[in-house]
Amino acid sequence: MPIKVQNNLPAKLVLENENIFIMDENRAMSQDIRPLRIAILNLMPLKEDTEVQILRQLSNTPLQLDLTFLTTASYTGKNTAQSHLEKFYMTYEDICEQKFDGLIITGAPVEQMPFEEVAYWDELEKIMEWSKTHVTSTLHLCWGAQAGLYYHFGIQKYEMEEKLFGVYEHRLLHHKEPLVRGFDDYFFAPQSRYTYNKREDIMANEHLTVLAESDEAGVFLVMSEDGKQIFVTGHLEYDRVTLDKEYKRDIAKGLEIKKPVNYYPGDDPEKTPKLSWRSASNALYCNWINYYVYQNTPYEW
């Protein structure tokens, strides 16, 4: 899929080196079609890594996407250069009068805090409320999924005894839903979190459907009845070494952390991690773009 990004976005060069087609602004302007407008609210601390991961997943359909990266105005992290944010990112106030075909809300390392104590919670509430009328479909990831379930449906999150960390097997519950077309009956997905949503809370809401879950990791994929809100509790966008970097970073800090499960061959952190979730990731993002964004969005907002 041709992804339209700013000409000098660093992620563009990374993906082009992977032989992924990224369309620059000049070429996009020469094509007489309406690209799908996708906003990405990037709440992760290492924003450039997340840019590459998500752009990689959005590169597998023939549709042209016009991407807008968003960050919070009420909080600025210390892990991404301010110059990068000023050059490539916008805030809610910049786009609040605009309409988008799709929105992705990423995870964030704030899950052990009550939602209302997160520095940018009020701003995130505005964005999630705005998405009801200005976005065709929103994809929420990890903490972003917990935040969305809480804001839109009042679903609480709960603390785990220890961090859920590794690659877990999940099973499909609804094979005929377009969002999971191409999925196997069982598939793997990375998880990295300290909190969870109770299955019974979600199942009790008549507007929500659980599409996939895991005996070890719990509920994984949830969708509202109209597909306007989709929640993924894990990280199908992660690349091969993301969990490895997280594990070795925490070890270097002297933190107590177990090795990610089902990840290293022979459970040996010196070996190259196994990549076992790419096909599920490709299917999820392609299906979301096609069936819940492209097929449902008006040609003219």
mmCIF file of C-alpha atoms in Angstrom:
data_model
loop_
_atom_site.group_PDB
_atom_site.id
_atom_site.type_symbol
_atom_site.label_atom_id
_atom_site.label_comp_id
_atom_site.label_asym_id
_atom_site.label_seq_id
_atom_site.Cartn_x
_atom_site.Cartn_y
_atom_site.Cartn_z
ATOM 1 C CA MET A 1 0.000 0.000 0.000
ATOM 2 C CA PRO A 2 1.340 3.441 -0.812
ATOM 3 C CA ILE A 3 1.666 5.333 2.473
ATOM 4 C CA LYS A 4 1.897 9.072 2.126
ATOM 5 C CA VAL A 5 4.197 10.656 4.718
ATOM 6 C CA GLN A 6 6.308 13.771 4.926
ATOM 7 C CA ASN A 7 9.335 13.523 2.663
ATOM 8 C CA ASN A 8 11.952 13.573 5.430
ATOM 9 C CA LEU A 9 10.273 11.472 8.138
ATOM 10 C CA PRO A 10 13.088 9.206 9.502
ATOM 11 C CA ALA A 11 10.778 6.164 9.530
ATOM 12 C CA LYS A 12 10.420 6.522 5.751
ATOM 13 C CA LEU A 13 14.086 5.647 5.161
ATOM 14 C CA VAL A 14 13.937 2.687 7.568
ATOM 15 C CA LEU A 15 10.951 1.187 5.758
ATOM 16 C CA GLU A 16 12.320 1.846 2.285
ATOM 17 C CA ASN A 17 15.401 -0.151 3.294
ATOM 18 C CA GLU A 18 12.997 -3.011 4.093
ATOM 19 C CA ASN A 19 11.625 -2.737 0.529
ATOM 20 C CA ILE A 20 8.324 -1.295 1.796
ATOM 21 C CA PHE A 21 6.776 1.236 -0.577
ATOM 22 C CA ILE A 22 6.432 4.654 1.009
ATOM 23 C CA MET A 23 5.015 7.419 -1.161
ATOM 24 C CA ASP A 24 6.346 10.921 -0.651
ATOM 25 C CA GLU A 25 4.170 14.027 -0.817
ATOM 26 C CA ASN A 26 5.214 14.966 -4.364
ATOM 27 C CA ARG A 27 4.184 11.651 -5.923
ATOM 28 C CA ALA A 28 0.958 11.461 -3.899
ATOM 29 C CA MET A 29 -0.162 14.811 -5.293
ATOM 30 C CA SER A 30 0.094 13.439 -8.842
ATOM 31 C CA GLN A 31 -2.439 10.641 -8.199
ATOM 32 C CA ASP A 32 -6.061 11.586 -8.825
ATOM 33 C CA ILE A 33 -7.609 9.601 -5.978
ATOM 34 C CA ARG A 34 -8.746 10.381 -2.477
ATOM 35 C CA PRO A 35 -6.371 8.757 0.014
ATOM 36 C CA LEU A 36 -7.760 7.515 3.305
ATOM 37 C CA ARG A 37 -6.902 9.917 6.113
ATOM 38 C CA ILE A 38 -5.500 8.077 9.125
ATOM 39 C CA ALA A 39 -4.486 9.832 12.349
ATOM 40 C CA ILE A 40 -2.085 8.102 14.752
ATOM 41 C CA LEU A 41 -2.115 9.326 18.350
ATOM 42 C CA ASN A 42 1.332 8.137 19.415
ATOM 43 C CA LEU A 43 1.508 7.940 23.213
ATOM 44 C CA MET A 44 4.551 5.670 23.385
ATOM 45 C CA PRO A 45 7.777 7.151 24.816
ATOM 46 C CA LEU A 46 9.995 6.000 21.913
ATOM 47 C CA LYS A 47 7.869 7.581 19.233
ATOM 48 C CA GLU A 48 10.167 6.917 16.287
ATOM 49 C CA ASP A 49 10.221 3.161 17.025
ATOM 50 C CA THR A 50 6.423 3.127 17.182
ATOM 51 C CA GLU A 51 6.183 5.084 13.930
ATOM 52 C CA VAL A 52 8.178 2.387 12.123
ATOM 53 C CA GLN A 53 6.181 -0.450 13.689
ATOM 54 C CA ILE A 54 2.774 0.959 12.782
ATOM 55 C CA LEU A 55 3.770 2.141 9.310
ATOM 56 C CA ARG A 56 5.103 -1.332 8.621
ATOM 57 C CA GLN A 57 1.678 -2.810 9.466
ATOM 58 C CA LEU A 58 -0.172 -0.271 7.328
ATOM 59 C CA SER A 59 1.893 -1.122 4.258
ATOM 60 C CA ASN A 60 0.017 -4.237 3.106
ATOM 61 C CA THR A 61 -3.066 -3.092 1.194
ATOM 62 C CA PRO A 62 -3.309 -1.373 -2.221
ATOM 63 C CA LEU A 63 -5.047 1.685 -0.727
ATOM 64 C CA GLN A 64 -3.278 5.008 -0.391
ATOM 65 C CA LEU A 65 -3.122 6.366 3.150
ATOM 66 C CA ASP A 66 -2.473 9.958 4.168
ATOM 67 C CA LEU A 67 -1.056 9.782 7.709
ATOM 68 C CA THR A 68 -1.127 12.430 10.424
ATOM 69 C CA PHE A 69 0.865 11.856 13.617
ATOM 70 C CA LEU A 70 -0.608 13.306 16.798
ATOM 71 C CA THR A 71 0.904 13.929 20.216
ATOM 72 C CA THR A 72 -0.457 15.436 23.411
ATOM 73 C CA ALA A 73 -0.136 19.152 24.099
ATOM 74 C CA SER A 74 -0.699 18.681 27.834
ATOM 75 C CA TYR A 75 2.319 16.391 28.300
ATOM 76 C CA THR A 76 5.675 16.143 26.505
ATOM 77 C CA GLY A 77 7.859 13.105 27.150
ATOM 78 C CA LYS A 78 11.640 13.135 27.401
ATOM 79 C CA ASN A 79 12.436 10.240 25.062
ATOM 80 C CA THR A 80 11.718 11.921 21.724
ATOM 81 C CA ALA A 81 13.474 15.060 20.534
ATOM 82 C CA GLN A 82 11.315 18.177 20.646
ATOM 83 C CA SER A 83 12.520 19.029 17.140
ATOM 84 C CA HIS A 84 11.061 15.733 15.854
ATOM 85 C CA LEU A 85 7.704 16.444 17.489
ATOM 86 C CA GLU A 86 7.580 19.988 16.138
ATOM 87 C CA LYS A 87 8.435 18.833 12.631
ATOM 88 C CA PHE A 88 6.257 15.747 12.240
ATOM 89 C CA TYR A 89 3.489 15.917 14.845
ATOM 90 C CA MET A 90 0.291 17.850 15.404
ATOM 91 C CA THR A 91 -1.985 18.133 18.442
ATOM 92 C CA TYR A 92 -5.721 17.833 18.957
ATOM 93 C CA GLU A 93 -6.216 21.592 18.660
ATOM 94 C CA ASP A 94 -4.583 21.497 15.227
ATOM 95 C CA ILE A 95 -7.003 18.921 13.815
ATOM 96 C CA CYS A 96 -10.175 19.138 15.933
ATOM 97 C CA GLU A 97 -12.187 20.662 13.059
ATOM 98 C CA GLN A 98 -11.052 17.972 10.619
ATOM 99 C CA LYS A 99 -12.487 14.525 9.913
ATOM 100 C CA PHE A 100 -10.492 11.313 9.502
ATOM 101 C CA ASP A 101 -11.290 7.920 8.068
ATOM 102 C CA GLY A 102 -9.350 6.078 10.766
ATOM 103 C CA LEU A 103 -7.628 6.739 14.080
ATOM 104 C CA ILE A 104 -5.058 4.630 15.945
ATOM 105 C CA ILE A 105 -4.497 5.250 19.660
ATOM 106 C CA THR A 106 -1.321 3.531 20.860
ATOM 107 C CA GLY A 107 -0.431 2.151 24.247
ATOM 108 C CA ALA A 108 1.462 4.096 26.908
ATOM 109 C CA PRO A 109 3.575 3.142 29.967
ATOM 110 C CA VAL A 110 1.024 4.536 32.447
ATOM 111 C CA GLU A 111 -1.199 1.514 33.007
ATOM 112 C CA GLN A 112 -0.493 1.215 36.740
ATOM 113 C CA MET A 113 -1.880 4.716 37.294
ATOM 114 C CA PRO A 114 -5.613 5.429 37.640
ATOM 115 C CA PHE A 115 -6.853 6.855 34.353
ATOM 116 C CA GLU A 116 -7.756 10.212 35.886
ATOM 117 C CA GLU A 117 -4.216 10.652 37.256
ATOM 118 C CA VAL A 118 -2.554 10.379 33.832
ATOM 119 C CA ALA A 119 -1.181 13.826 32.932
ATOM 120 C CA TYR A 120 -2.963 13.988 29.581
ATOM 121 C CA TRP A 121 -6.194 12.155 30.508
ATOM 122 C CA ASP A 122 -8.437 15.192 30.024
ATOM 123 C CA GLU A 123 -6.955 15.751 26.571
ATOM 124 C CA LEU A 124 -7.342 12.080 25.684
ATOM 125 C CA GLU A 125 -10.989 12.217 26.746
ATOM 126 C CA LYS A 126 -11.519 15.111 24.321
ATOM 127 C CA ILE A 127 -9.906 13.113 21.519
ATOM 128 C CA MET A 128 -11.971 9.994 22.221
ATOM 129 C CA GLU A 129 -15.168 12.042 22.348
ATOM 130 C CA TRP A 130 -14.198 13.840 19.122
ATOM 131 C CA SER A 131 -13.594 10.463 17.454
ATOM 132 C CA LYS A 132 -17.283 9.563 17.823
ATOM 133 C CA THR A 133 -18.272 12.180 15.242
ATOM 134 C CA HIS A 134 -15.048 12.848 13.317
ATOM 135 C CA VAL A 135 -13.587 9.353 12.730
ATOM 136 C CA THR A 136 -15.069 6.361 10.889
ATOM 137 C CA SER A 137 -13.266 3.700 12.977
ATOM 138 C CA THR A 138 -10.767 3.853 15.846
ATOM 139 C CA LEU A 139 -8.212 1.148 16.656
ATOM 140 C CA HIS A 140 -7.069 1.175 20.310
ATOM 141 C CA LEU A 141 -3.852 -0.647 21.285
ATOM 142 C CA CYS A 142 -2.809 -2.047 24.709
ATOM 143 C CA TRP A 143 -3.241 0.736 27.329
ATOM 144 C CA GLY A 144 -5.068 2.681 24.619
ATOM 145 C CA ALA A 145 -7.536 -0.250 24.511
ATOM 146 C CA GLN A 146 -8.015 -0.154 28.273
ATOM 147 C CA ALA A 147 -8.473 3.622 28.164
ATOM 148 C CA GLY A 148 -11.018 3.315 25.346
ATOM 149 C CA LEU A 149 -12.978 0.551 27.069
ATOM 150 C CA TYR A 150 -13.081 2.653 30.228
ATOM 151 C CA TYR A 151 -14.082 5.913 28.536
ATOM 152 C CA HIS A 152 -16.627 4.562 26.052
ATOM 153 C CA PHE A 153 -18.104 1.664 28.053
ATOM 154 C CA GLY A 154 -17.081 2.082 31.703
ATOM 155 C CA ILE A 155 -14.961 -1.108 31.735
ATOM 156 C CA GLN A 156 -12.455 -1.027 34.620
ATOM 157 C CA LYS A 157 -8.872 -2.311 34.548
ATOM 158 C CA TYR A 158 -7.295 -4.404 37.301
ATOM 159 C CA GLU A 159 -3.728 -4.900 38.527
ATOM 160 C CA MET A 160 -1.972 -8.229 37.905
ATOM 161 C CA GLU A 161 0.237 -9.959 40.468
ATOM 162 C CA GLU A 162 3.143 -9.784 38.016
ATOM 163 C CA LYS A 163 3.776 -8.387 34.560
ATOM 164 C CA LEU A 164 2.290 -10.249 31.599
ATOM 165 C CA PHE A 165 5.325 -10.380 29.341
ATOM 166 C CA GLY A 166 5.985 -12.494 26.281
ATOM 167 C CA VAL A 167 4.254 -14.081 23.294
ATOM 168 C CA TYR A 168 1.001 -15.899 24.051
ATOM 169 C CA GLU A 169 -1.317 -18.194 22.135
ATOM 170 C CA HIS A 170 -4.806 -16.812 21.512
ATOM 171 C CA ARG A 171 -7.896 -18.436 20.023
ATOM 172 C CA LEU A 172 -10.612 -17.023 17.791
ATOM 173 C CA LEU A 173 -14.178 -16.968 19.057
ATOM 174 C CA HIS A 174 -15.954 -15.470 16.001
ATOM 175 C CA HIS A 175 -14.529 -16.697 12.710
ATOM 176 C CA LYS A 176 -16.997 -14.899 10.427
ATOM 177 C CA GLU A 177 -16.284 -11.357 11.598
ATOM 178 C CA PRO A 178 -14.421 -9.505 8.784
ATOM 179 C CA LEU A 179 -11.865 -8.150 11.272
ATOM 180 C CA VAL A 180 -10.376 -11.645 11.726
ATOM 181 C CA ARG A 181 -10.592 -12.948 8.162
ATOM 182 C CA GLY A 182 -7.419 -14.842 7.328
ATOM 183 C CA PHE A 183 -6.674 -15.665 10.982
ATOM 184 C CA ASP A 184 -5.948 -19.239 12.008
ATOM 185 C CA ASP A 185 -8.033 -20.799 14.782
ATOM 186 C CA TYR A 186 -5.098 -20.108 17.108
ATOM 187 C CA PHE A 187 -2.509 -17.355 16.709
ATOM 188 C CA PHE A 188 0.313 -15.762 18.685
ATOM 189 C CA ALA A 189 0.586 -12.163 19.856
ATOM 190 C CA PRO A 190 3.031 -10.220 22.078
ATOM 191 C CA GLN A 191 1.871 -8.892 25.439
ATOM 192 C CA SER A 192 3.605 -6.474 27.801
ATOM 193 C CA ARG A 193 1.400 -5.099 30.572
ATOM 194 C CA TYR A 194 0.640 -5.017 34.289
ATOM 195 C CA THR A 195 -3.146 -4.674 34.119
ATOM 196 C CA TYR A 196 -6.092 -6.437 32.518
ATOM 197 C CA ASN A 197 -9.819 -6.192 31.870
ATOM 198 C CA LYS A 198 -12.154 -8.817 33.252
ATOM 199 C CA ARG A 199 -13.820 -10.957 30.607
ATOM 200 C CA GLU A 200 -17.126 -10.972 32.482
ATOM 201 C CA ASP A 201 -17.241 -7.161 32.508
ATOM 202 C CA ILE A 202 -16.849 -7.013 28.742
ATOM 203 C CA MET A 203 -19.247 -9.893 28.054
ATOM 204 C CA ALA A 204 -21.878 -8.182 30.196
ATOM 205 C CA ASN A 205 -21.942 -5.192 27.848
ATOM 206 C CA GLU A 206 -24.372 -5.822 24.999
ATOM 207 C CA HIS A 207 -22.506 -3.401 22.739
ATOM 208 C CA LEU A 208 -19.204 -5.326 22.872
ATOM 209 C CA THR A 209 -18.076 -8.618 21.333
ATOM 210 C CA VAL A 210 -14.950 -10.558 22.337
ATOM 211 C CA LEU A 211 -13.376 -11.866 19.134
ATOM 212 C CA ALA A 212 -10.242 -13.511 20.554
ATOM 213 C CA GLU A 213 -8.822 -14.450 23.936
ATOM 214 C CA SER A 214 -6.102 -16.464 25.669
ATOM 215 C CA ASP A 215 -6.145 -18.801 28.668
ATOM 216 C CA GLU A 216 -2.968 -17.113 29.951
ATOM 217 C CA ALA A 217 -3.317 -13.545 28.690
ATOM 218 C CA GLY A 218 -7.083 -13.058 28.880
ATOM 219 C CA VAL A 219 -9.219 -11.055 26.471
ATOM 220 C CA PHE A 220 -7.276 -9.931 23.396
ATOM 221 C CA LEU A 221 -9.574 -8.530 20.713
ATOM 222 C CA VAL A 222 -12.852 -6.691 21.381
ATOM 223 C CA MET A 223 -15.123 -4.796 18.995
ATOM 224 C CA SER A 224 -18.130 -2.534 19.409
ATOM 225 C CA GLU A 225 -21.275 -3.631 17.603
ATOM 226 C CA ASP A 226 -20.751 -1.245 14.687
ATOM 227 C CA GLY A 227 -16.976 -1.677 14.359
ATOM 228 C CA LYS A 228 -16.487 1.987 15.175
ATOM 229 C CA GLN A 229 -14.366 1.116 18.214
ATOM 230 C CA ILE A 230 -11.876 -1.789 18.112
ATOM 231 C CA PHE A 231 -9.700 -2.757 21.085
ATOM 232 C CA VAL A 232 -6.489 -4.827 20.980
ATOM 233 C CA THR A 233 -5.042 -5.540 24.418
ATOM 234 C CA GLY A 234 -1.644 -6.651 23.089
ATOM 235 C CA HIS A 235 0.977 -5.532 20.603
ATOM 236 C CA LEU A 236 0.628 -7.165 17.193
ATOM 237 C CA GLU A 237 2.491 -4.149 15.801
ATOM 238 C CA TYR A 238 5.701 -5.075 17.687
ATOM 239 C CA ASP A 239 8.673 -6.133 15.597
ATOM 240 C CA ARG A 240 10.921 -9.111 16.295
ATOM 241 C CA VAL A 241 13.193 -7.416 18.838
ATOM 242 C CA THR A 242 10.835 -5.070 20.708
ATOM 243 C CA LEU A 243 10.350 -7.373 23.703
ATOM 244 C CA ASP A 244 14.067 -8.162 23.662
ATOM 245 C CA LYS A 245 14.943 -4.471 23.921
ATOM 246 C CA GLU A 246 12.437 -3.991 26.723
ATOM 247 C CA TYR A 247 13.776 -6.987 28.664
ATOM 248 C CA LYS A 248 17.438 -6.003 28.320
ATOM 249 C CA ARG A 249 16.674 -2.354 29.109
ATOM 250 C CA ASP A 250 15.037 -3.337 32.390
ATOM 251 C CA ILE A 251 17.862 -5.747 33.241
ATOM 252 C CA ALA A 252 20.376 -2.936 32.657
ATOM 253 C CA LYS A 253 18.383 -0.733 35.045
ATOM 254 C CA GLY A 254 18.581 -3.418 37.718
ATOM 255 C CA LEU A 255 14.837 -4.033 37.648
ATOM 256 C CA GLU A 256 13.361 -7.393 38.553
ATOM 257 C CA ILE A 257 11.855 -8.840 35.392
ATOM 258 C CA LYS A 258 11.315 -12.352 34.077
ATOM 259 C CA LYS A 259 12.302 -13.368 30.569
ATOM 260 C CA PRO A 260 9.488 -12.949 28.023
ATOM 261 C CA VAL A 261 7.726 -16.309 27.641
ATOM 262 C CA ASN A 262 7.581 -18.228 24.340
ATOM 263 C CA TYR A 263 10.017 -15.769 22.795
ATOM 264 C CA TYR A 264 13.680 -16.805 22.827
ATOM 265 C CA PRO A 265 14.695 -20.139 21.251
ATOM 266 C CA GLY A 266 15.549 -22.433 24.145
ATOM 267 C CA ASP A 267 14.619 -19.554 26.463
ATOM 268 C CA ASP A 268 18.088 -18.141 25.776
ATOM 269 C CA PRO A 269 18.191 -14.294 25.620
ATOM 270 C CA GLU A 270 21.405 -14.464 23.592
ATOM 271 C CA LYS A 271 19.569 -16.076 20.676
ATOM 272 C CA THR A 272 17.557 -14.220 18.028
ATOM 273 C CA PRO A 273 13.900 -14.053 19.142
ATOM 274 C CA LYS A 274 11.254 -16.012 17.258
ATOM 275 C CA LEU A 275 8.811 -14.003 15.129
ATOM 276 C CA SER A 276 5.495 -15.854 15.296
ATOM 277 C CA TRP A 277 2.812 -13.167 14.980
ATOM 278 C CA ARG A 278 3.455 -11.373 11.666
ATOM 279 C CA SER A 279 0.689 -13.075 9.665
ATOM 280 C CA ALA A 280 -1.910 -12.269 12.334
ATOM 281 C CA SER A 281 -0.682 -8.691 12.501
ATOM 282 C CA ASN A 282 -0.851 -8.232 8.737
ATOM 283 C CA ALA A 283 -4.365 -9.691 8.638
ATOM 284 C CA LEU A 284 -5.634 -7.470 11.471
ATOM 285 C CA TYR A 285 -4.405 -4.182 10.021
ATOM 286 C CA CYS A 286 -5.432 -5.028 6.443
ATOM 287 C CA ASN A 287 -8.901 -6.081 7.590
ATOM 288 C CA TRP A 288 -9.347 -2.965 9.713
ATOM 289 C CA ILE A 289 -8.333 -0.645 6.880
ATOM 290 C CA ASN A 290 -10.460 -2.455 4.297
ATOM 291 C CA TYR A 291 -13.663 -3.463 6.102
ATOM 292 C CA TYR A 292 -14.002 -0.872 8.863
ATOM 293 C CA VAL A 293 -12.405 2.197 7.298
ATOM 294 C CA TYR A 294 -12.442 2.010 3.474
ATOM 295 C CA GLN A 295 -15.773 0.186 3.104
ATOM 296 C CA ASN A 296 -17.576 2.433 5.577
ATOM 297 C CA THR A 297 -16.132 5.901 5.128
ATOM 298 C CA PRO A 298 -17.856 8.447 2.835
ATOM 299 C CA TYR A 299 -15.972 9.701 -0.216
ATOM 300 C CA GLU A 300 -16.560 13.247 0.989
ATOM 301 C CA TRP A 301 -16.879 13.966 4.686
#
